[in-house]
PDB file of C-alpha atoms and ligand atoms in Angstrom:
ATOM      1  CA  UNK Y   1      84.585 -49.599 -71.664  1.00 39.00           C
ATOM      2  CA  UNK Y   2      81.424 -51.461 -71.951  1.00 45.00           C
ATOM      3  CA  UNK Y   3      82.385 -54.457 -69.550  1.00 45.00           C
ATOM      4  CA  UNK Y   4      82.527 -52.176 -67.197  1.00 48.00           C
ATOM      5  CA  UNK Y   5      79.157 -51.858 -67.244  1.00 47.00           C
ATOM      6  CA  UNK Y   6      77.998 -55.008 -67.947  1.00 45.00           C
ATOM      7  CA  UNK Y   7      80.243 -55.904 -64.720  1.00 45.00           C
ATOM      8  CA  UNK Y   8      78.018 -53.124 -62.637  1.00 46.00           C
ATOM      9  CA  UNK Y   9      74.476 -54.736 -64.075  1.00 45.00           C
ATOM     10  CA  UNK Y  10      73.113 -51.599 -64.932  1.00 46.00           C
ATOM     11  CA  UNK Y  11      72.315 -48.334 -62.928  1.00 46.00           C
ATOM     12  CA  UNK Y  12      73.344 -47.983 -59.450  1.00 47.00           C
ATOM     13  CA  UNK Y  13      76.840 -47.865 -60.659  1.00 48.00           C
ATOM     14  CA  UNK Y  14      79.236 -44.516 -60.185  1.00 52.00           C
ATOM     15  CA  UNK Y  15      77.462 -42.278 -62.660  1.00 66.00           C
ATOM     16  CA  UNK Y  16      75.105 -44.836 -64.433  1.00 90.00           C
ATOM     17  CA  UNK Y  17      71.493 -44.250 -64.704  1.00 97.00           C
ATOM     18  CA  UNK Y  18      69.281 -46.396 -62.246  1.00 98.00           C
ATOM     19  CA  UNK Y  19      67.055 -47.831 -64.408  1.00 98.00           C
ATOM     20  CA  UNK Y  20      63.296 -47.828 -63.073  1.00 98.00           C
ATOM     21  CA  UNK Y  21      60.276 -49.840 -64.567  1.00 98.00           C
ATOM     22  CA  UNK Y  22      57.203 -48.084 -63.237  1.00 98.00           C
ATOM     23  CA  UNK Y  23      53.793 -49.741 -63.565  1.00 98.00           C
ATOM     24  CA  UNK Y  24      51.053 -47.084 -63.223  1.00 98.00           C
ATOM     25  CA  UNK Y  25      47.205 -47.843 -62.896  1.00 98.00           C
ATOM     26  CA  UNK Y  26      46.658 -46.092 -66.151  1.00 98.00           C
ATOM     27  CA  UNK Y  27      45.081 -42.747 -66.937  1.00 98.00           C
ATOM     28  CA  UNK Y  28      41.822 -42.906 -64.956  1.00 98.00           C
ATOM     29  CA  UNK Y  29      41.296 -39.461 -63.009  1.00 98.00           C
ATOM     30  CA  UNK Y  30      43.282 -36.001 -63.267  1.00 97.00           C
ATOM     31  CA  UNK Y  31      44.463 -37.496 -60.052  1.00 98.00           C
ATOM     32  CA  UNK Y  32      46.175 -40.211 -61.935  1.00 98.00           C
ATOM     33  CA  UNK Y  33      47.563 -37.485 -64.236  1.00 98.00           C
ATOM     34  CA  UNK Y  34      49.064 -35.222 -61.402  1.00 98.00           C
ATOM     35  CA  UNK Y  35      50.618 -38.849 -59.772  1.00 98.00           C
ATOM     36  CA  UNK Y  36      52.114 -39.506 -63.521  1.00 98.00           C
ATOM     37  CA  UNK Y  37      53.599 -36.306 -64.148  1.00 98.00           C
ATOM     38  CA  UNK Y  38      54.822 -35.905 -60.799  1.00 98.00           C
ATOM     39  CA  UNK Y  39      56.380 -39.568 -61.122  1.00 98.00           C
ATOM     40  CA  UNK Y  40      58.232 -38.429 -64.231  1.00 98.00           C
ATOM     41  CA  UNK Y  41      59.133 -35.484 -63.130  1.00 98.00           C
ATOM     42  CA  UNK Y  42      61.103 -37.174 -60.319  1.00 98.00           C
ATOM     43  CA  UNK Y  43      62.566 -40.698 -62.430  1.00 98.00           C
ATOM     44  CA  UNK Y  44      64.747 -38.235 -64.975  1.00 98.00           C
ATOM     45  CA  UNK Y  45      67.534 -38.803 -66.037  1.00 97.00           C
ATOM     46  CA  UNK Y  46      68.598 -35.455 -64.406  1.00 96.00           C
ATOM     47  CA  UNK Y  47      68.113 -36.730 -61.338  1.00 98.00           C
ATOM     48  CA  UNK Y  48      70.126 -40.061 -62.390  1.00 98.00           C
ATOM     49  CA  UNK Y  49      67.000 -42.712 -63.687  1.00 98.00           C
ATOM     50  CA  UNK Y  50      66.374 -44.253 -66.750  1.00 98.00           C
ATOM     51  CA  UNK Y  51      62.314 -44.446 -66.174  1.00 98.00           C
ATOM     52  CA  UNK Y  52      60.784 -47.287 -68.235  1.00 98.00           C
ATOM     53  CA  UNK Y  53      56.928 -45.907 -67.680  1.00 98.00           C
ATOM     54  CA  UNK Y  54      53.979 -48.562 -68.526  1.00 98.00           C
ATOM     55  CA  UNK Y  55      49.785 -47.436 -68.115  1.00 98.00           C
ATOM     56  CA  UNK Y  56      48.208 -50.480 -67.534  1.00 98.00           C
ATOM     57  CA  UNK Y  57      44.643 -48.753 -68.444  1.00 97.00           C
ATOM     58  CA  UNK Y  58      43.048 -50.385 -65.284  1.00 97.00           C
ATOM     59  CA  UNK Y  59      43.744 -53.950 -66.072  1.00 98.00           C
ATOM     60  CA  UNK Y  60      44.803 -55.548 -63.027  1.00 98.00           C
ATOM     61  CA  UNK Y  61      46.082 -58.832 -65.530  1.00 98.00           C
ATOM     62  CA  UNK Y  62      48.151 -56.419 -67.785  1.00 98.00           C
ATOM     63  CA  UNK Y  63      49.809 -54.748 -64.442  1.00 98.00           C
ATOM     64  CA  UNK Y  64      51.028 -57.918 -63.863  1.00 98.00           C
ATOM     65  CA  UNK Y  65      52.260 -58.805 -66.943  1.00 98.00           C
ATOM     66  CA  UNK Y  66      53.624 -55.196 -67.336  1.00 98.00           C
ATOM     67  CA  UNK Y  67      56.127 -56.209 -64.331  1.00 98.00           C
ATOM     68  CA  UNK Y  68      56.997 -59.195 -65.835  1.00 98.00           C
ATOM     69  CA  UNK Y  69      58.734 -57.540 -67.913  1.00 98.00           C
ATOM     70  CA  UNK Y  70      60.568 -55.072 -66.040  1.00 98.00           C
ATOM     71  CA  UNK Y  71      62.007 -58.166 -64.754  1.00 98.00           C
ATOM     72  CA  UNK Y  72      63.002 -59.942 -67.342  1.00 98.00           C
ATOM     73  CA  UNK Y  73      64.595 -56.207 -68.575  1.00 98.00           C
ATOM     74  CA  UNK Y  74      67.327 -56.719 -65.373  1.00 98.00           C
ATOM     75  CA  UNK Y  75      65.771 -53.283 -64.297  1.00 98.00           C
ATOM     76  CA  UNK Y  76      67.456 -52.003 -61.068  1.00 98.00           C
ATOM     77  CA  UNK Y  77      64.084 -51.527 -59.406  1.00 98.00           C
ATOM     78  CA  UNK Y  78      60.377 -51.638 -59.573  1.00 99.00           C
ATOM     79  CA  UNK Y  79      57.549 -49.099 -58.790  1.00 99.00           C
ATOM     80  CA  UNK Y  80      53.989 -49.602 -58.989  1.00 99.00           C
ATOM     81  CA  UNK Y  81      50.785 -47.915 -58.420  1.00 98.00           C
ATOM     82  CA  UNK Y  82      48.540 -51.346 -57.658  1.00 98.00           C
ATOM     83  CA  UNK Y  83      45.392 -50.668 -59.653  1.00 98.00           C
ATOM     84  CA  UNK Y  84      43.776 -53.790 -57.029  1.00 98.00           C
ATOM     85  CA  UNK Y  85      45.110 -54.691 -53.494  1.00 98.00           C
ATOM     86  CA  UNK Y  86      44.973 -58.615 -54.492  1.00 98.00           C
ATOM     87  CA  UNK Y  87      46.874 -61.028 -56.743  1.00 98.00           C
ATOM     88  CA  UNK Y  88      49.956 -59.709 -56.125  1.00 98.00           C
ATOM     89  CA  UNK Y  89      51.970 -62.486 -54.492  1.00 98.00           C
ATOM     90  CA  UNK Y  90      53.116 -64.154 -57.452  1.00 98.00           C
ATOM     91  CA  UNK Y  91      54.858 -61.660 -59.493  1.00 98.00           C
ATOM     92  CA  UNK Y  92      56.301 -60.023 -56.368  1.00 98.00           C
ATOM     93  CA  UNK Y  93      58.075 -62.929 -55.377  1.00 98.00           C
ATOM     94  CA  UNK Y  94      59.750 -63.491 -59.165  1.00 98.00           C
ATOM     95  CA  UNK Y  95      60.845 -59.871 -58.505  1.00 98.00           C
ATOM     96  CA  UNK Y  96      62.212 -60.727 -54.896  1.00 98.00           C
ATOM     97  CA  UNK Y  97      64.046 -64.065 -56.792  1.00 98.00           C
ATOM     98  CA  UNK Y  98      65.487 -61.457 -59.533  1.00 98.00           C
ATOM     99  CA  UNK Y  99      66.952 -59.227 -56.240  1.00 98.00           C
ATOM    100  CA  UNK Y 100      64.623 -56.219 -58.029  1.00 98.00           C
ATOM    101  CA  UNK Y 101      63.691 -54.451 -54.946  1.00 98.00           C
ATOM    102  CA  UNK Y 102      60.098 -52.871 -55.180  1.00 98.00           C
ATOM    103  CA  UNK Y 103      58.640 -49.378 -53.794  1.00 98.00           C
ATOM    104  CA  UNK Y 104      54.645 -48.836 -53.522  1.00 98.00           C
ATOM    105  CA  UNK Y 105      53.285 -45.425 -54.449  1.00 98.00           C
ATOM    106  CA  UNK Y 106      49.873 -44.585 -53.949  1.00 98.00           C
ATOM    107  CA  UNK Y 107      47.837 -47.479 -53.083  1.00 98.00           C
ATOM    108  CA  UNK Y 108      49.059 -51.089 -51.426  1.00 97.00           C
ATOM    109  CA  UNK Y 109      48.230 -55.153 -51.039  1.00 98.00           C
ATOM    110  CA  UNK Y 110      47.035 -57.135 -49.372  1.00 98.00           C
ATOM    111  CA  UNK Y 111      50.389 -59.204 -49.765  1.00 98.00           C
ATOM    112  CA  UNK Y 112      53.131 -60.013 -47.228  1.00 98.00           C
ATOM    113  CA  UNK Y 113      55.085 -56.601 -46.398  1.00 97.00           C
ATOM    114  CA  UNK Y 114      57.810 -58.982 -46.682  1.00 98.00           C
ATOM    115  CA  UNK Y 115      57.429 -59.009 -50.787  1.00 98.00           C
ATOM    116  CA  UNK Y 116      57.757 -55.359 -51.005  1.00 98.00           C
ATOM    117  CA  UNK Y 117      60.281 -52.676 -49.776  1.00 98.00           C
ATOM    118  CA  UNK Y 118      58.206 -49.539 -48.746  1.00 98.00           C
ATOM    119  CA  UNK Y 119      54.645 -48.234 -49.689  1.00 98.00           C
ATOM    120  CA  UNK Y 120      54.159 -43.915 -49.760  1.00 98.00           C
ATOM    121  CA  UNK Y 121      50.467 -42.499 -49.806  1.00 98.00           C
ATOM    122  CA  UNK Y 122      48.023 -41.703 -48.284  1.00 97.00           C
ATOM    123  CA  UNK Y 123      45.465 -42.642 -45.364  1.00 98.00           C
ATOM    124  CA  UNK Y 124      41.888 -44.271 -47.562  1.00 98.00           C
ATOM    125  CA  UNK Y 125      40.354 -44.906 -44.722  1.00 98.00           C
ATOM    126  CA  UNK Y 126      41.371 -41.397 -42.726  1.00 98.00           C
ATOM    127  CA  UNK Y 127      40.280 -39.599 -46.108  1.00 98.00           C
ATOM    128  CA  UNK Y 128      36.463 -41.563 -45.872  1.00 98.00           C
ATOM    129  CA  UNK Y 129      36.280 -41.076 -42.253  1.00 98.00           C
ATOM    130  CA  UNK Y 130      36.849 -37.128 -42.713  1.00 98.00           C
ATOM    131  CA  UNK Y 131      33.703 -37.341 -45.396  1.00 98.00           C
ATOM    132  CA  UNK Y 132      31.452 -39.434 -43.817  1.00 98.00           C
ATOM    133  CA  UNK Y 133      32.028 -37.302 -40.282  1.00 98.00           C
ATOM    134  CA  UNK Y 134      31.301 -33.910 -42.227  1.00 98.00           C
ATOM    135  CA  UNK Y 135      28.641 -35.975 -43.713  1.00 98.00           C
ATOM    136  CA  UNK Y 136      26.892 -37.163 -40.284  1.00 98.00           C
ATOM    137  CA  UNK Y 137      27.383 -33.644 -38.739  1.00 98.00           C
ATOM    138  CA  UNK Y 138      25.474 -31.740 -41.936  1.00 98.00           C
ATOM    139  CA  UNK Y 139      22.778 -34.060 -42.392  1.00 98.00           C
ATOM    140  CA  UNK Y 140      20.535 -34.044 -39.212  1.00 98.00           C
ATOM    141  CA  UNK Y 141      17.141 -34.453 -40.937  1.00 98.00           C
ATOM    142  CA  UNK Y 142      16.606 -38.367 -42.417  1.00 98.00           C
ATOM    143  CA  UNK Y 143      18.936 -38.610 -45.583  1.00 98.00           C
ATOM    144  CA  UNK Y 144      19.118 -40.727 -48.535  1.00 98.00           C
ATOM    145  CA  UNK Y 145      22.590 -41.221 -50.077  1.00 99.00           C
ATOM    146  CA  UNK Y 146      23.898 -42.949 -53.211  1.00 99.00           C
ATOM    147  CA  UNK Y 147      27.486 -43.399 -53.301  1.00 99.00           C
ATOM    148  CA  UNK Y 148      29.949 -43.797 -56.200  1.00 99.00           C
ATOM    149  CA  UNK Y 149      32.291 -46.244 -55.631  1.00 98.00           C
ATOM    150  CA  UNK Y 150      35.965 -46.472 -57.015  1.00 98.00           C
ATOM    151  CA  UNK Y 151      37.736 -49.128 -58.736  1.00 98.00           C
ATOM    152  CA  UNK Y 152      36.368 -52.591 -57.456  1.00 98.00           C
ATOM    153  CA  UNK Y 153      38.854 -53.721 -55.524  1.00 98.00           C
ATOM    154  CA  UNK Y 154      41.490 -51.104 -55.033  1.00 98.00           C
ATOM    155  CA  UNK Y 155      42.812 -50.095 -51.802  1.00 98.00           C
ATOM    156  CA  UNK Y 156      41.236 -46.357 -51.877  1.00 98.00           C
ATOM    157  CA  UNK Y 157      37.542 -48.189 -53.061  1.00 98.00           C
ATOM    158  CA  UNK Y 158      38.041 -49.946 -50.235  1.00 98.00           C
ATOM    159  CA  UNK Y 159      39.166 -48.013 -47.481  1.00 98.00           C
ATOM    160  CA  UNK Y 160      36.893 -45.320 -48.536  1.00 98.00           C
ATOM    161  CA  UNK Y 161      34.305 -47.310 -47.487  1.00 98.00           C
ATOM    162  CA  UNK Y 162      35.068 -48.239 -44.371  1.00 98.00           C
ATOM    163  CA  UNK Y 163      36.299 -45.099 -42.926  1.00 98.00           C
ATOM    164  CA  UNK Y 164      32.828 -43.026 -44.339  1.00 98.00           C
ATOM    165  CA  UNK Y 165      30.125 -46.173 -43.243  1.00 98.00           C
ATOM    166  CA  UNK Y 166      31.947 -46.275 -40.057  1.00 98.00           C
ATOM    167  CA  UNK Y 167      32.189 -42.506 -39.359  1.00 98.00           C
ATOM    168  CA  UNK Y 168      28.285 -42.475 -40.514  1.00 98.00           C
ATOM    169  CA  UNK Y 169      26.987 -44.763 -38.346  1.00 98.00           C
ATOM    170  CA  UNK Y 170      24.003 -43.840 -35.819  1.00 98.00           C
ATOM    171  CA  UNK Y 171      23.315 -40.744 -38.439  1.00 98.00           C
ATOM    172  CA  UNK Y 172      20.498 -39.656 -40.204  1.00 98.00           C
ATOM    173  CA  UNK Y 173      22.047 -40.718 -43.337  1.00 98.00           C
ATOM    174  CA  UNK Y 174      20.869 -44.097 -44.871  1.00 98.00           C
ATOM    175  CA  UNK Y 175      22.989 -45.205 -47.857  1.00 98.00           C
ATOM    176  CA  UNK Y 176      20.277 -46.465 -50.737  1.00 98.00           C
ATOM    177  CA  UNK Y 177      22.609 -47.743 -52.998  1.00 98.00           C
ATOM    178  CA  UNK Y 178      26.359 -48.243 -53.964  1.00 98.00           C
ATOM    179  CA  UNK Y 179      28.193 -48.676 -57.786  1.00 98.00           C
ATOM    180  CA  UNK Y 180      31.896 -48.319 -59.280  1.00 98.00           C
ATOM    181  CA  UNK Y 181      32.029 -46.141 -61.445  1.00 98.00           C
ATOM    182  CA  UNK Y 182      35.691 -47.043 -61.748  1.00 98.00           C
ATOM    183  CA  UNK Y 183      37.266 -43.351 -61.073  1.00 98.00           C
ATOM    184  CA  UNK Y 184      36.331 -41.693 -64.302  1.00 98.00           C
ATOM    185  CA  UNK Y 185      33.948 -39.059 -65.124  1.00 98.00           C
ATOM    186  CA  UNK Y 186      31.962 -41.148 -68.014  1.00 98.00           C
ATOM    187  CA  UNK Y 187      31.867 -43.634 -65.149  1.00 98.00           C
ATOM    188  CA  UNK Y 188      30.637 -41.362 -62.229  1.00 99.00           C
ATOM    189  CA  UNK Y 189      27.922 -40.013 -65.163  1.00 99.00           C
ATOM    190  CA  UNK Y 190      27.168 -43.345 -66.270  1.00 99.00           C
ATOM    191  CA  UNK Y 191      26.267 -44.619 -62.890  1.00 99.00           C
ATOM    192  CA  UNK Y 192      24.574 -41.836 -61.647  1.00 99.00           C
ATOM    193  CA  UNK Y 193      22.069 -41.126 -64.313  1.00 98.00           C
ATOM    194  CA  UNK Y 194      20.911 -45.069 -63.235  1.00 99.00           C
ATOM    195  CA  UNK Y 195      20.851 -43.897 -59.915  1.00 99.00           C
ATOM    196  CA  UNK Y 196      18.603 -40.770 -60.901  1.00 98.00           C
ATOM    197  CA  UNK Y 197      16.347 -43.221 -63.033  1.00 98.00           C
ATOM    198  CA  UNK Y 198      15.821 -45.332 -60.467  1.00 98.00           C
ATOM    199  CA  UNK Y 199      15.195 -42.766 -57.375  1.00 98.00           C
ATOM    200  CA  UNK Y 200      14.337 -40.015 -59.100  1.00 98.00           C
ATOM    201  CA  UNK Y 201      16.185 -36.593 -58.400  1.00 98.00           C
ATOM    202  CA  UNK Y 202      13.531 -36.187 -55.135  1.00 98.00           C
ATOM    203  CA  UNK Y 203      14.800 -39.687 -53.716  1.00 98.00           C
ATOM    204  CA  UNK Y 204      18.454 -39.118 -53.839  1.00 98.00           C
ATOM    205  CA  UNK Y 205      19.825 -36.138 -50.758  1.00 98.00           C
ATOM    206  CA  UNK Y 206      23.401 -36.670 -50.604  1.00 99.00           C
ATOM    207  CA  UNK Y 207      25.780 -38.144 -53.245  1.00 99.00           C
ATOM    208  CA  UNK Y 208      29.621 -39.361 -51.911  1.00 99.00           C
ATOM    209  CA  UNK Y 209      31.883 -39.758 -54.807  1.00 99.00           C
ATOM    210  CA  UNK Y 210      35.401 -41.748 -54.003  1.00 98.00           C
ATOM    211  CA  UNK Y 211      36.620 -39.109 -56.322  1.00 98.00           C
ATOM    212  CA  UNK Y 212      36.176 -36.042 -57.804  1.00 98.00           C
ATOM    213  CA  UNK Y 213      35.864 -36.744 -61.356  1.00 98.00           C
ATOM    214  CA  UNK Y 214      33.465 -38.980 -60.459  1.00 99.00           C
ATOM    215  CA  UNK Y 215      31.572 -36.652 -58.844  1.00 99.00           C
ATOM    216  CA  UNK Y 216      31.911 -34.120 -61.824  1.00 99.00           C
ATOM    217  CA  UNK Y 217      30.347 -36.735 -63.863  1.00 99.00           C
ATOM    218  CA  UNK Y 218      27.454 -37.019 -61.631  1.00 99.00           C
ATOM    219  CA  UNK Y 219      26.803 -33.271 -61.456  1.00 99.00           C
ATOM    220  CA  UNK Y 220      26.507 -33.220 -65.416  1.00 98.00           C
ATOM    221  CA  UNK Y 221      23.668 -36.487 -65.118  1.00 99.00           C
ATOM    222  CA  UNK Y 222      22.417 -34.136 -62.236  1.00 98.00           C
ATOM    223  CA  UNK Y 223      21.545 -31.022 -64.130  1.00 98.00           C
ATOM    224  CA  UNK Y 224      20.699 -33.413 -67.156  1.00 98.00           C
ATOM    225  CA  UNK Y 225      18.147 -33.860 -65.191  1.00 98.00           C
ATOM    226  CA  UNK Y 226      17.175 -30.669 -64.108  1.00 98.00           C
ATOM    227  CA  UNK Y 227      17.742 -30.859 -60.546  1.00 98.00           C
ATOM    228  CA  UNK Y 228      20.672 -28.366 -58.978  1.00 98.00           C
ATOM    229  CA  UNK Y 229      23.641 -30.242 -57.571  1.00 98.00           C
ATOM    230  CA  UNK Y 230      25.286 -28.680 -54.242  1.00 98.00           C
ATOM    231  CA  UNK Y 231      21.917 -27.774 -53.641  1.00 98.00           C
ATOM    232  CA  UNK Y 232      19.026 -30.268 -54.781  1.00 98.00           C
ATOM    233  CA  UNK Y 233      21.436 -33.058 -54.304  1.00 98.00           C
ATOM    234  CA  UNK Y 234      25.092 -32.029 -51.930  1.00 98.00           C
ATOM    235  CA  UNK Y 235      27.907 -34.414 -53.471  1.00 99.00           C
ATOM    236  CA  UNK Y 236      30.847 -34.434 -51.060  1.00 99.00           C
ATOM    237  CA  UNK Y 237      34.107 -35.920 -52.697  1.00 98.00           C
ATOM    238  CA  UNK Y 238      37.840 -36.556 -52.455  1.00 98.00           C
ATOM    239  CA  UNK Y 239      41.149 -35.862 -54.447  1.00 98.00           C
ATOM    240  CA  UNK Y 240      40.903 -32.093 -54.825  1.00 98.00           C
ATOM    241  CA  UNK Y 241      42.529 -31.661 -58.024  1.00 98.00           C
ATOM    242  CA  UNK Y 242      41.655 -29.028 -59.598  1.00 97.00           C
ATOM    243  CA  UNK Y 243      38.228 -28.745 -61.819  1.00 98.00           C
ATOM    244  CA  UNK Y 244      37.218 -30.296 -57.954  1.00 98.00           C
ATOM    245  CA  UNK Y 245      38.003 -27.386 -56.589  1.00 98.00           C
ATOM    246  CA  UNK Y 246      36.658 -25.225 -58.963  1.00 98.00           C
ATOM    247  CA  UNK Y 247      33.550 -26.773 -58.793  1.00 98.00           C
ATOM    248  CA  UNK Y 248      33.565 -26.999 -55.088  1.00 98.00           C
ATOM    249  CA  UNK Y 249      33.887 -22.941 -55.270  1.00 98.00           C
ATOM    250  CA  UNK Y 250      31.018 -22.935 -57.703  1.00 98.00           C
ATOM    251  CA  UNK Y 251      29.159 -24.620 -55.375  1.00 98.00           C
ATOM    252  CA  UNK Y 252      28.436 -28.089 -57.455  1.00 98.00           C
ATOM    253  CA  UNK Y 253      30.515 -30.067 -54.703  1.00 98.00           C
ATOM    254  CA  UNK Y 254      29.745 -29.489 -50.524  1.00 98.00           C
ATOM    255  CA  UNK Y 255      33.457 -31.032 -49.193  1.00 98.00           C
ATOM    256  CA  UNK Y 256      36.061 -32.313 -50.994  1.00 98.00           C
ATOM    257  CA  UNK Y 257      38.857 -33.853 -48.743  1.00 98.00           C
ATOM    258  CA  UNK Y 258      42.206 -33.643 -50.198  1.00 98.00           C
ATOM    259  CA  UNK Y 259      44.349 -36.881 -51.734  1.00 97.00           C
ATOM    260  CA  UNK Y 260      47.731 -35.652 -52.336  1.00 97.00           C
ATOM    261  CA  UNK Y 261      48.927 -37.294 -56.051  1.00 98.00           C
ATOM    262  CA  UNK Y 262      52.592 -35.216 -55.687  1.00 97.00           C
ATOM    263  CA  UNK Y 263      54.342 -38.290 -54.645  1.00 98.00           C
ATOM    264  CA  UNK Y 264      57.131 -38.416 -57.053  1.00 98.00           C
ATOM    265  CA  UNK Y 265      60.085 -37.197 -55.426  1.00 98.00           C
ATOM    266  CA  UNK Y 266      59.834 -39.603 -52.352  1.00 98.00           C
ATOM    267  CA  UNK Y 267      59.369 -42.666 -54.243  1.00 98.00           C
ATOM    268  CA  UNK Y 268      62.434 -41.863 -55.811  1.00 98.00           C
ATOM    269  CA  UNK Y 269      64.436 -41.533 -52.991  1.00 98.00           C
ATOM    270  CA  UNK Y 270      62.982 -44.643 -51.671  1.00 98.00           C
ATOM    271  CA  UNK Y 271      64.233 -46.069 -54.512  1.00 98.00           C
ATOM    272  CA  UNK Y 272      68.012 -44.690 -54.095  1.00 98.00           C
ATOM    273  CA  UNK Y 273      68.440 -44.753 -50.454  1.00 98.00           C
ATOM    274  CA  UNK Y 274      67.116 -48.984 -51.474  1.00 98.00           C
ATOM    275  CA  UNK Y 275      69.366 -49.311 -53.662  1.00 98.00           C
ATOM    276  CA  UNK Y 276      71.894 -47.260 -51.194  1.00 98.00           C
ATOM    277  CA  UNK Y 277      71.077 -50.799 -48.682  1.00 97.00           C
ATOM    278  CA  UNK Y 278      69.699 -48.302 -46.363  1.00 98.00           C
ATOM    279  CA  UNK Y 279      67.408 -49.279 -43.970  1.00 97.00           C
ATOM    280  CA  UNK Y 280      63.431 -47.838 -45.006  1.00 98.00           C
ATOM    281  CA  UNK Y 281      60.191 -47.781 -43.337  1.00 98.00           C
ATOM    282  CA  UNK Y 282      57.256 -50.015 -45.019  1.00 98.00           C
ATOM    283  CA  UNK Y 283      55.113 -47.501 -44.776  1.00 98.00           C
ATOM    284  CA  UNK Y 284      54.923 -43.426 -45.282  1.00 98.00           C
ATOM    285  CA  UNK Y 285      51.873 -41.835 -45.066  1.00 98.00           C
ATOM    286  CA  UNK Y 286      51.475 -38.615 -46.687  1.00 97.00           C
ATOM    287  CA  UNK Y 287      49.330 -35.874 -44.992  1.00 93.00           C
ATOM    288  CA  UNK Y 288      45.836 -34.789 -46.609  1.00 92.00           C
ATOM    289  CA  UNK Y 289      44.131 -31.714 -45.963  1.00 97.00           C
ATOM    290  CA  UNK Y 290      40.060 -31.036 -46.450  1.00 98.00           C
ATOM    291  CA  UNK Y 291      38.055 -28.342 -48.115  1.00 98.00           C
ATOM    292  CA  UNK Y 292      34.972 -26.060 -47.702  1.00 98.00           C
ATOM    293  CA  UNK Y 293      33.315 -23.856 -50.303  1.00 98.00           C
ATOM    294  CA  UNK Y 294      35.199 -20.789 -48.417  1.00 98.00           C
ATOM    295  CA  UNK Y 295      38.588 -22.452 -47.939  1.00 98.00           C
ATOM    296  CA  UNK Y 296      39.035 -23.551 -51.485  1.00 98.00           C
ATOM    297  CA  UNK Y 297      37.809 -20.131 -52.844  1.00 97.00           C
ATOM    298  CA  UNK Y 298      41.449 -18.996 -51.099  1.00 97.00           C
ATOM    299  CA  UNK Y 299      43.694 -21.993 -52.074  1.00 97.00           C
ATOM    300  CA  UNK Y 300      42.748 -22.837 -55.532  1.00 96.00           C
ATOM    301  CA  UNK Y 301      44.905 -20.249 -57.499  1.00 95.00           C
ATOM    302  CA  UNK Y 302      47.867 -21.402 -55.708  1.00 94.00           C
ATOM    303  CA  UNK Y 303      47.723 -25.072 -55.670  1.00 92.00           C
ATOM    304  CA  UNK Y 304      49.847 -27.621 -58.014  1.00 89.00           C
ATOM    305  CA  UNK Y 305      47.360 -29.747 -59.276  1.00 90.00           C
TER     306      UNK Y 305
HETATM  307  C1  GZL W   1      44.219 -42.228 -54.587  1.00 60.60           C
HETATM  308  C2  GZL W   1      43.915 -42.420 -56.415  1.00 60.60           C
HETATM  309  C3  GZL W   1      42.410 -42.572 -56.281  1.00 60.60           C
HETATM  310  C4  GZL W   1      42.344 -41.371 -56.455  1.00 60.60           C
HETATM  311  C5  GZL W   1      41.691 -41.271 -58.491  1.00 60.60           C
HETATM  312  O1  GZL W   1      45.295 -42.210 -54.093  1.00 60.60           O
HETATM  313  O2  GZL W   1      44.921 -44.080 -56.043  1.00 60.60           O
HETATM  314  O3  GZL W   1      42.446 -43.426 -58.165  1.00 60.60           O
HETATM  315  O4  GZL W   1      41.378 -40.993 -55.635  1.00 60.60           O
HETATM  316  C6  GZL W   1      42.370 -41.878 -59.016  1.00 60.60           C
HETATM  317  O5  GZL W   1      40.879 -39.998 -58.155  1.00 60.60           O
HETATM  318  O6  GZL W   1      42.076 -42.428 -60.062  1.00 60.60           O
HETATM  319 ZN1   ZN W   2      79.908 -48.058 -65.159  1.00 60.60          ZN
END
């Protein structure tokens, strides 16, 4: 009885699938792949969803137009992993005017939290602080550090820098350079090659990489320059994806702070609660941990990503 379906306005009705538009950042890193898999698993048909998926190739304008297309498709709810923090007010207002709830997962936005229903993700500033505290404790001699920043304007890049910088205040660590590698392996490699040309391997003691993929690119550049990553040039990174943890076990990275990508179930639960008019918090933080080489060796075979 198609009239019945039409009158229910698609999704949310008894037995109908909930139509969800998911605007993913792109496929820039191993972390992102794990996050996408977690989201697709959770927003499955057997869980009651019809998922419309868009990956914006790290292009903020493309991501906003993807959200606009979800609105014009009349989806029941929109989920966004916002590439950058700024520029969301207009399209979020359009979703609100269309009475389509918005759930943010992973990264945050600077828009007022009146413009979205809830967010689930990680405490990026805390991740930066944990990495910075490790660095401050493990480098007592004058230390020259370069930073591989995440995507310019993204919450993780901003907050991981803020947390780390505060933690190394007054320490022996001097930041001599900092540049974005866009969270990609190639980006990390290219930026690190530039730093090595500029300062020489002897001129760099420590790399702070905002994610493992850039750290893995830096490892390639350091080895190509004839230096030993993890020894001549130490590396502290964030994510704890499989390849990063392997490099930690291999002694090429020295410390990794985890950033849990498995957010799908909580995001799907939030969509259902919001569509059911249940009260939800504006923010749900997922716990992280950190790993030394020894700790990574103990868990690497049992981790799901
Ligand atoms: C953090 C996430 C970041 C990861 C990167 O939650 O937004 O984006 O640290 C990913 O690996 O590209
Ligand atoms: Zn029906």
